[in-house]
Each structure stands twice: as C-alpha cells, then as structure tokens.
mmCIF file of C-alpha atoms and ligand atoms in Angstrom:
data_model
loop_
_atom_site.group_PDB
_atom_site.id
_atom_site.type_symbol
_atom_site.label_atom_id
_atom_site.label_comp_id
_atom_site.label_asym_id
_atom_site.label_seq_id
_atom_site.Cartn_x
_atom_site.Cartn_y
_atom_site.Cartn_z
ATOM 1 C CA MET A 170 0.000 0.000 0.000
ATOM 2 C CA ILE A 171 2.862 2.362 0.790
ATOM 3 C CA ALA A 172 4.452 1.632 -2.607
ATOM 4 C CA ARG A 173 1.097 2.266 -4.318
ATOM 5 C CA ALA A 174 0.638 5.552 -2.452
ATOM 6 C CA ARG A 175 4.084 6.673 -3.574
ATOM 7 C CA ALA A 176 3.461 5.582 -7.194
ATOM 8 C CA ALA A 177 0.166 7.454 -7.195
ATOM 9 C CA GLY A 178 1.973 10.665 -6.293
ATOM 10 C CA TYR A 179 0.885 11.103 -2.674
ATOM 11 C CA ARG A 180 3.340 13.271 -0.791
ATOM 12 C CA VAL A 181 2.230 12.821 2.826
ATOM 13 C CA LEU A 182 1.397 9.516 4.519
ATOM 14 C CA VAL A 183 -1.080 9.625 7.404
ATOM 15 C CA VAL A 184 -1.051 6.505 9.567
ATOM 16 C CA THR A 185 -4.084 5.996 11.797
ATOM 17 C CA VAL A 186 -3.155 4.334 15.087
ATOM 18 C CA ASP A 187 -6.391 4.537 17.070
ATOM 19 C CA ILE A 188 -8.471 1.791 15.489
ATOM 20 C CA PRO A 189 -6.909 -1.514 16.555
ATOM 21 C CA GLY A 190 -10.148 -3.352 15.857
ATOM 22 C CA PRO A 191 -13.814 -2.847 15.018
ATOM 23 C CA THR A 192 -15.963 -1.555 17.864
ATOM 24 C CA ARG A 193 -19.604 -1.955 18.811
ATOM 25 C CA ARG A 194 -21.148 1.419 18.076
ATOM 26 C CA ARG A 195 -24.237 1.454 20.237
ATOM 27 C CA ARG A 196 -25.823 4.473 18.593
ATOM 28 C CA ASP A 197 -25.375 2.908 15.166
ATOM 29 C CA ILE A 198 -26.930 -0.326 16.424
ATOM 30 C CA GLN A 199 -29.845 1.524 18.027
ATOM 31 C CA SER A 200 -30.497 3.656 14.977
ATOM 32 C CA GLY A 201 -30.440 0.578 12.726
ATOM 33 C CA LEU A 202 -27.275 1.415 10.757
ATOM 34 C CA SER A 203 -25.914 -1.814 9.344
ATOM 35 C CA VAL A 204 -23.793 -3.224 6.539
ATOM 36 C CA PRO A 205 -25.481 -4.304 4.352
ATOM 37 C CA PRO A 206 -28.280 -1.759 4.963
ATOM 38 C CA ARG A 207 -31.692 -3.030 6.017
ATOM 39 C CA PHE A 208 -34.566 -1.254 4.358
ATOM 40 C CA GLY A 209 -37.234 -1.301 7.056
ATOM 41 C CA ALA A 210 -40.201 1.070 7.206
ATOM 42 C CA ARG A 211 -38.142 3.699 9.065
ATOM 43 C CA ALA A 212 -35.340 3.688 6.485
ATOM 44 C CA VAL A 213 -37.855 3.934 3.647
ATOM 45 C CA MET A 214 -39.545 6.925 5.343
ATOM 46 C CA GLN A 215 -36.169 8.621 5.762
ATOM 47 C CA ILE A 216 -35.288 8.029 2.110
ATOM 48 C CA LEU A 217 -38.648 9.437 1.007
ATOM 49 C CA SER A 218 -38.103 12.529 3.156
ATOM 50 C CA CYS A 219 -34.931 13.338 1.148
ATOM 51 C CA PRO A 220 -36.195 13.159 -2.450
ATOM 52 C CA ARG A 221 -33.281 15.001 -4.058
ATOM 53 C CA TRP A 222 -30.718 12.790 -2.351
ATOM 54 C CA ALA A 223 -32.751 9.663 -3.167
ATOM 55 C CA LEU A 224 -33.050 10.606 -6.849
ATOM 56 C CA GLY A 225 -29.302 11.283 -7.029
ATOM 57 C CA MET A 226 -28.615 7.859 -5.492
ATOM 58 C CA ALA A 227 -30.958 6.222 -7.965
ATOM 59 C CA ARG A 228 -29.225 8.004 -10.859
ATOM 60 C CA ARG A 229 -25.592 7.635 -9.816
ATOM 61 C CA GLY A 230 -25.817 4.388 -7.846
ATOM 62 C CA VAL A 231 -24.742 3.649 -4.291
ATOM 63 C CA PRO A 232 -21.184 4.895 -3.616
ATOM 64 C CA VAL A 233 -18.457 2.269 -3.263
ATOM 65 C CA PHE A 234 -14.977 2.348 -1.737
ATOM 66 C CA GLU A 235 -13.216 2.637 -5.119
ATOM 67 C CA ASN A 236 -9.738 2.436 -3.603
ATOM 68 C CA LEU A 237 -10.556 -0.731 -1.671
ATOM 69 C CA ALA A 238 -12.774 -2.417 -4.241
ATOM 70 C CA PRO A 239 -9.944 -4.392 -5.920
ATOM 71 C CA TYR A 240 -9.126 -6.040 -2.580
ATOM 72 C CA PHE A 241 -12.641 -6.836 -1.434
ATOM 73 C CA PRO A 242 -13.678 -10.468 -1.614
ATOM 74 C CA LYS A 243 -16.236 -11.017 -4.353
ATOM 75 C CA GLY A 244 -19.600 -11.371 -2.713
ATOM 76 C CA SER A 245 -21.995 -9.452 -0.559
ATOM 77 C CA LEU A 246 -21.531 -6.162 1.257
ATOM 78 C CA ALA A 247 -21.484 -8.189 4.487
ATOM 79 C CA ASP A 248 -18.383 -10.057 3.209
ATOM 80 C CA ALA A 249 -16.770 -6.687 2.478
ATOM 81 C CA ALA A 250 -17.531 -5.490 6.030
ATOM 82 C CA ASP A 251 -16.014 -8.708 7.468
ATOM 83 C CA PHE A 252 -12.937 -8.173 5.304
ATOM 84 C CA LEU A 253 -12.498 -4.616 6.641
ATOM 85 C CA GLY A 254 -12.743 -5.970 10.209
ATOM 86 C CA GLN A 255 -10.037 -8.542 9.462
ATOM 87 C CA MET A 256 -7.744 -5.791 8.156
ATOM 88 C CA MET A 257 -7.720 -4.131 11.593
ATOM 89 C CA VAL A 258 -4.915 -6.080 13.141
ATOM 90 C CA GLY A 259 -4.218 -4.579 16.531
ATOM 91 C CA HIS A 260 -2.341 -1.587 17.827
ATOM 92 C CA ILE A 261 0.305 0.112 15.775
ATOM 93 C CA GLY A 262 3.055 0.189 18.364
ATOM 94 C CA PRO A 263 6.607 1.531 18.120
ATOM 95 C CA ALA A 264 7.942 -1.484 16.163
ATOM 96 C CA ARG A 265 5.333 -1.242 13.389
ATOM 97 C CA LEU A 266 5.541 2.530 13.251
ATOM 98 C CA SER A 267 9.317 2.282 12.843
ATOM 99 C CA ARG A 268 8.863 -0.161 9.936
ATOM 100 C CA ILE A 269 6.393 2.194 8.283
ATOM 101 C CA ARG A 270 8.783 5.112 8.843
ATOM 102 C CA ALA A 271 11.601 3.158 7.188
ATOM 103 C CA ALA A 272 9.398 2.307 4.184
ATOM 104 C CA TRP A 273 8.154 5.867 3.526
ATOM 105 C CA GLN A 274 10.656 8.621 2.783
ATOM 106 C CA GLY A 275 8.193 11.522 2.635
ATOM 107 C CA PRO A 276 6.405 13.377 5.431
ATOM 108 C CA LEU A 277 4.674 11.008 7.876
ATOM 109 C CA ILE A 278 1.808 12.043 10.149
ATOM 110 C CA VAL A 279 0.527 9.849 12.988
ATOM 111 C CA LYS A 280 -3.235 10.180 13.501
ATOM 112 C CA GLY A 281 -5.251 9.201 16.537
ATOM 113 C CA VAL A 282 -2.982 10.305 19.353
ATOM 114 C CA LEU A 283 -4.359 11.862 22.561
ATOM 115 C CA HIS A 284 -1.754 11.508 25.301
ATOM 116 C CA PRO A 285 1.296 13.831 25.355
ATOM 117 C CA ASP A 286 3.649 10.852 25.915
ATOM 118 C CA GLU A 287 2.230 9.082 22.875
ATOM 119 C CA ALA A 288 2.617 12.226 20.760
ATOM 120 C CA ALA A 289 6.234 12.626 21.895
ATOM 121 C CA GLU A 290 6.901 8.958 21.126
ATOM 122 C CA ALA A 291 5.518 9.314 17.580
ATOM 123 C CA LEU A 292 7.874 12.240 16.899
ATOM 124 C CA ALA A 293 10.800 10.390 18.487
ATOM 125 C CA LEU A 294 10.153 7.507 16.073
ATOM 126 C CA GLY A 295 10.498 9.908 13.163
ATOM 127 C CA ALA A 296 6.963 11.156 12.505
ATOM 128 C CA ASP A 297 6.781 14.705 11.140
ATOM 129 C CA GLY A 298 3.560 15.544 12.975
ATOM 130 C CA VAL A 299 0.588 14.182 14.892
ATOM 131 C CA VAL A 300 -3.182 14.443 14.654
ATOM 132 C CA ILE A 301 -4.729 14.767 18.112
ATOM 133 C CA SER A 302 -7.984 12.887 17.627
ATOM 134 C CA ASN A 303 -10.443 10.543 19.296
ATOM 135 C CA HIS A 304 -11.564 9.327 15.864
ATOM 136 C CA GLY A 305 -14.595 11.584 15.861
ATOM 137 C CA GLY A 306 -15.787 10.022 19.139
ATOM 138 C CA ARG A 307 -16.501 6.806 17.233
ATOM 139 C CA GLN A 308 -14.099 4.375 18.881
ATOM 140 C CA LEU A 309 -14.017 4.668 22.678
ATOM 141 C CA ASP A 310 -16.753 6.598 24.462
ATOM 142 C CA ALA A 311 -14.441 7.247 27.442
ATOM 143 C CA ALA A 312 -11.751 8.878 25.302
ATOM 144 C CA PRO A 313 -11.187 12.589 25.976
ATOM 145 C CA ALA A 314 -11.878 15.106 23.209
ATOM 146 C CA ALA A 315 -8.970 16.645 21.303
ATOM 147 C CA PRO A 316 -9.352 20.172 22.777
ATOM 148 C CA GLU A 317 -9.072 18.729 26.289
ATOM 149 C CA MET A 318 -5.699 17.194 25.482
ATOM 150 C CA LEU A 319 -4.237 19.822 23.133
ATOM 151 C CA PRO A 320 -2.677 22.175 25.720
ATOM 152 C CA ALA A 321 -0.737 19.347 27.405
ATOM 153 C CA VAL A 322 0.370 17.970 24.032
ATOM 154 C CA ARG A 323 1.556 21.405 22.863
ATOM 155 C CA ASP A 324 3.397 21.971 26.142
ATOM 156 C CA ARG A 325 5.138 18.654 25.770
ATOM 157 C CA LEU A 326 6.084 18.957 22.083
ATOM 158 C CA GLY A 327 6.953 22.646 22.026
ATOM 159 C CA ASP A 328 6.130 25.360 19.512
ATOM 160 C CA GLY A 329 7.968 23.916 16.518
ATOM 161 C CA ALA A 330 6.102 20.587 16.331
ATOM 162 C CA LEU A 331 3.338 20.063 13.758
ATOM 163 C CA VAL A 332 0.154 19.393 15.737
ATOM 164 C CA LEU A 333 -3.147 18.874 13.891
ATOM 165 C CA ALA A 334 -6.450 18.079 15.574
ATOM 166 C CA ASP A 335 -9.926 16.869 14.721
ATOM 167 C CA GLY A 336 -13.283 15.805 16.102
ATOM 168 C CA GLY A 337 -16.465 17.838 16.369
ATOM 169 C CA VAL A 338 -15.314 20.912 14.438
ATOM 170 C CA ARG A 339 -18.568 22.354 13.108
ATOM 171 C CA SER A 340 -17.874 26.070 12.641
ATOM 172 C CA GLY A 341 -15.121 28.601 12.118
ATOM 173 C CA LEU A 342 -15.330 29.332 15.829
ATOM 174 C CA ASP A 343 -14.613 25.648 16.519
ATOM 175 C CA VAL A 344 -11.544 25.893 14.266
ATOM 176 C CA ALA A 345 -10.391 28.907 16.304
ATOM 177 C CA ARG A 346 -11.001 26.990 19.543
ATOM 178 C CA MET A 347 -8.737 24.117 18.437
ATOM 179 C CA ILE A 348 -6.011 26.540 17.375
ATOM 180 C CA ALA A 349 -6.402 28.501 20.607
ATOM 181 C CA ARG A 350 -5.834 25.258 22.509
ATOM 182 C CA GLY A 351 -2.617 24.427 20.640
ATOM 183 C CA ALA A 352 -3.371 23.021 17.164
ATOM 184 C CA ASP A 353 -1.637 24.374 14.051
ATOM 185 C CA ALA A 354 -4.583 23.339 11.886
ATOM 186 C CA VAL A 355 -7.693 21.188 12.040
ATOM 187 C CA LEU A 356 -9.119 18.326 10.012
ATOM 188 C CA ILE A 357 -12.854 18.049 9.434
ATOM 189 C CA GLY A 358 -14.748 14.850 8.668
ATOM 190 C CA ARG A 359 -18.518 14.510 8.819
ATOM 191 C CA PRO A 360 -19.537 18.063 7.898
ATOM 192 C CA PHE A 361 -17.906 17.597 4.476
ATOM 193 C CA LEU A 362 -19.611 14.216 4.042
ATOM 194 C CA HIS A 363 -22.994 15.777 4.861
ATOM 195 C CA ALA A 364 -22.296 18.738 2.583
ATOM 196 C CA ALA A 365 -21.335 16.419 -0.282
ATOM 197 C CA ALA A 366 -24.466 14.321 0.269
ATOM 198 C CA ALA A 367 -26.609 17.456 0.147
ATOM 199 C CA HIS A 368 -25.232 18.929 -3.069
ATOM 200 C CA PRO A 369 -22.201 18.569 -5.381
ATOM 201 C CA LYS A 370 -21.202 22.142 -4.513
ATOM 202 C CA GLY A 371 -21.834 21.542 -0.791
ATOM 203 C CA PRO A 372 -18.201 20.994 0.256
ATOM 204 C CA ALA A 373 -16.984 24.185 -1.467
ATOM 205 C CA HIS A 374 -19.852 26.122 0.135
ATOM 206 C CA LEU A 375 -19.014 24.666 3.549
ATOM 207 C CA ALA A 376 -15.344 25.622 3.166
ATOM 208 C CA ALA A 377 -16.361 29.194 2.311
ATOM 209 C CA VAL A 378 -18.696 29.391 5.344
ATOM 210 C CA LEU A 379 -16.028 28.024 7.696
ATOM 211 C CA ARG A 380 -13.495 30.472 6.318
ATOM 212 C CA ALA A 381 -15.853 33.432 6.755
ATOM 213 C CA GLU A 382 -16.679 32.368 10.327
ATOM 214 C CA LEU A 383 -13.002 31.907 11.173
ATOM 215 C CA GLU A 384 -12.202 35.345 9.766
ATOM 216 C CA THR A 385 -14.926 37.074 11.784
ATOM 217 C CA THR A 386 -13.754 35.224 14.906
ATOM 218 C CA MET A 387 -10.200 36.424 14.273
ATOM 219 C CA ILE A 388 -11.396 39.991 13.770
ATOM 220 C CA GLN A 389 -13.347 39.829 17.046
ATOM 221 C CA LEU A 390 -10.255 38.627 18.861
ATOM 222 C CA GLY A 391 -7.816 40.971 17.124
ATOM 223 C CA ALA A 392 -5.856 38.038 15.704
ATOM 224 C CA LYS A 393 -3.992 38.909 12.496
ATOM 225 C CA ARG A 394 -2.604 35.432 11.934
ATOM 226 C CA LEU A 395 -3.824 31.995 12.997
ATOM 227 C CA ALA A 396 -0.929 31.769 15.447
ATOM 228 C CA ASP A 397 -2.291 34.875 17.223
ATOM 229 C CA LEU A 398 -5.296 32.782 18.308
ATOM 230 C CA ARG A 399 -3.130 30.639 20.607
ATOM 231 C CA GLY A 400 -4.338 30.920 24.187
ATOM 232 C CA THR A 401 -7.198 33.299 23.383
ATOM 233 C CA ILE A 402 -10.524 31.477 23.792
ATOM 234 C CA TRP A 403 -11.820 28.398 25.455
ATOM 235 C CA ARG A 404 -15.512 28.003 25.982
ATOM 236 C CA GLY A 405 -17.136 24.607 25.662
HETATM 237 C C1 FMN B 695 -17.889 7.445 8.196
HETATM 238 C C2 FMN B 695 -16.526 7.711 8.782
HETATM 239 C C3 FMN B 695 -15.466 6.905 8.398
HETATM 240 C C4 FMN B 695 -14.187 7.131 8.913
HETATM 241 N N1 FMN B 695 -13.152 6.334 8.506
HETATM 242 C C5 FMN B 695 -11.901 6.604 8.934
HETATM 243 C C6 FMN B 695 -10.783 5.864 8.454
HETATM 244 O O1 FMN B 695 -10.917 4.934 7.664
HETATM 245 N N2 FMN B 695 -9.552 6.204 8.920
HETATM 246 C C7 FMN B 695 -9.366 7.237 9.811
HETATM 247 O O2 FMN B 695 -8.240 7.537 10.192
HETATM 248 N N3 FMN B 695 -10.410 7.944 10.286
HETATM 249 C C8 FMN B 695 -11.657 7.661 9.867
HETATM 250 N N4 FMN B 695 -12.714 8.387 10.353
HETATM 251 C C9 FMN B 695 -12.464 9.425 11.374
HETATM 252 C C10 FMN B 695 -12.122 10.723 10.678
HETATM 253 O O3 FMN B 695 -10.889 10.606 9.996
HETATM 254 C C11 FMN B 695 -11.992 11.871 11.666
HETATM 255 O O4 FMN B 695 -11.038 11.581 12.670
HETATM 256 C C12 FMN B 695 -13.300 12.247 12.334
HETATM 257 O O5 FMN B 695 -14.394 12.049 11.447
HETATM 258 C C13 FMN B 695 -13.219 13.700 12.767
HETATM 259 O O6 FMN B 695 -14.376 14.073 13.417
HETATM 260 P P1 FMN B 695 -15.545 14.934 12.702
HETATM 261 O O7 FMN B 695 -16.225 13.983 11.754
HETATM 262 O O8 FMN B 695 -16.393 15.330 13.874
HETATM 263 O O9 FMN B 695 -14.909 16.111 11.991
HETATM 264 C C14 FMN B 695 -13.985 8.169 9.845
HETATM 265 C C15 FMN B 695 -15.063 8.989 10.234
HETATM 266 C C16 FMN B 695 -16.332 8.771 9.708
HETATM 267 C C17 FMN B 695 -17.456 9.685 10.145
#
C-alpha cells in the first residue's frame, strides 16, 4: 500500500493508530445502521423525506470504496464489512511505526494520538507531525476530546512541532477553539460528508462558510494570523 501511495503521487502519509479493531457502536446499532443496509419502514420513510438525495442515489448508484474495491472479496456487502474488520490487526506500536517510517521517505503524520507521551513517542520515532484525535468520538466513548488534550500535548512537544487536531469541528469558531488550545490546523470529517451528500457544490460552500466564520472570529479577537489565536478562547 505504501508503494502504491508513492506511485500514485501522494506526498504525505497519514497513519491511523487509534483503530486496533472494530468496535460496537451502540448508537449505530440503536439507529439501525448496518452493513449491508436493512430497508425497514423507518429507512424507507427517511429516504422518502430526502427526495433530491434519493433521486441522485438512484441516478448515480450507491457509492463504493473505489480504492478498496480491488481487494474486497467477491460477494456481498457483508463479506466486504467482514474483510475490513479482518484488516484491523491490533495496535500500531513503536515497532510497526518504525517499519512504516523506514518504508516511507516523505512526510509522515501519525493520527489518533491523545496523550502527550504518545505524541512525543511518535515524533521520536520519526513522525513529522501528529493528529490529536479521538476518531470523531466513534471508537471509545471514554476517550477525551482533542481540545481537552491539546494544551498538554503542545506543552510537551513545544512550539515547533506540527500538531493537527480533529473531532467535532462544526464552525469557524470551533476551528479557532482548536487553534487557541494548541493546534496548528484542524481536520474536518462529517460536515464535508454531509455537505457532499446534500449537493455537489456543498463541500466548497461549507469551506467558504467556515473560512468566513473563522475570519470574523479572528477579527473579534484581534488576531492577524492563525498563530495569534493561541491561548485566546476556550468556551465549551
Ligand atoms: C464514516 C466515517 C469513516 C471514517 N473512517 C476513517 C478511516 O478509515 N480512517 C481514519 O483515520 N479515520 C476515519 N474516520 C475518522 C475521521 O478521519 C476523523 O477523525 C473524524 O471524522 C473527525 O471528526 P468529525 O467527523 O467530527 O470532523 C472516519 C469517520 C467517519 C465519520
């Protein structure tokens, strides 16, 4: 996979270390999310309540994991889900991270770190940066949120280290909060998925809204550069 990423022209490798195995996601179970999907009365009602989305799905077909498709076993979606579970083969500890570091010459980012010691260890093993993340709150309900851990991580790593963060960023103000707590930049997951599901231009619109909100936040706080946000706000 690393060789393929290099051949495809990727410049930065992000290695996720916080998903050693599949988890039981109670909310997904309770809300009836399953692979393959079950089309009960509730799901059908929800589909009917989103006619534009439903028509788009009918026209374009159900999305597939194009990059994984060649590796999936031929068969049902359930087989594909089992296959994904089998690919999660435990923690990525120092030994495996070192092997990955040796195999990839470009910038390497370690994603899914929360504890300052773990962040320091990733850098000591040769990573160029870390993503402070609890995997969008999807893996371990007891895990702290990134903004709770950011100040201690920044203290430990110092000003020069590349520290990214994600989880729950929903506005430009949330971006500012992460940066205020010690991040250099944020990553955003679900809002872009929802925006893309709503409209092809949704992600670009979302980016413009987030940018405008971040700018007004910076103006309010008198911050000329992102770095000026450090230590300014923290309100949950
Ligand atoms: C549907 C879904 C699939 C995800 N799959 C992965 C994945 O394969 N690898 C990974 O590192 N993170 C994965 N994540 C976590 C995101 O990379 C990210 O950490 C998280 O979504 C950030 O939180 P946010 O969605 O609140 O912005 C996934 C998140 C979602 C919602």
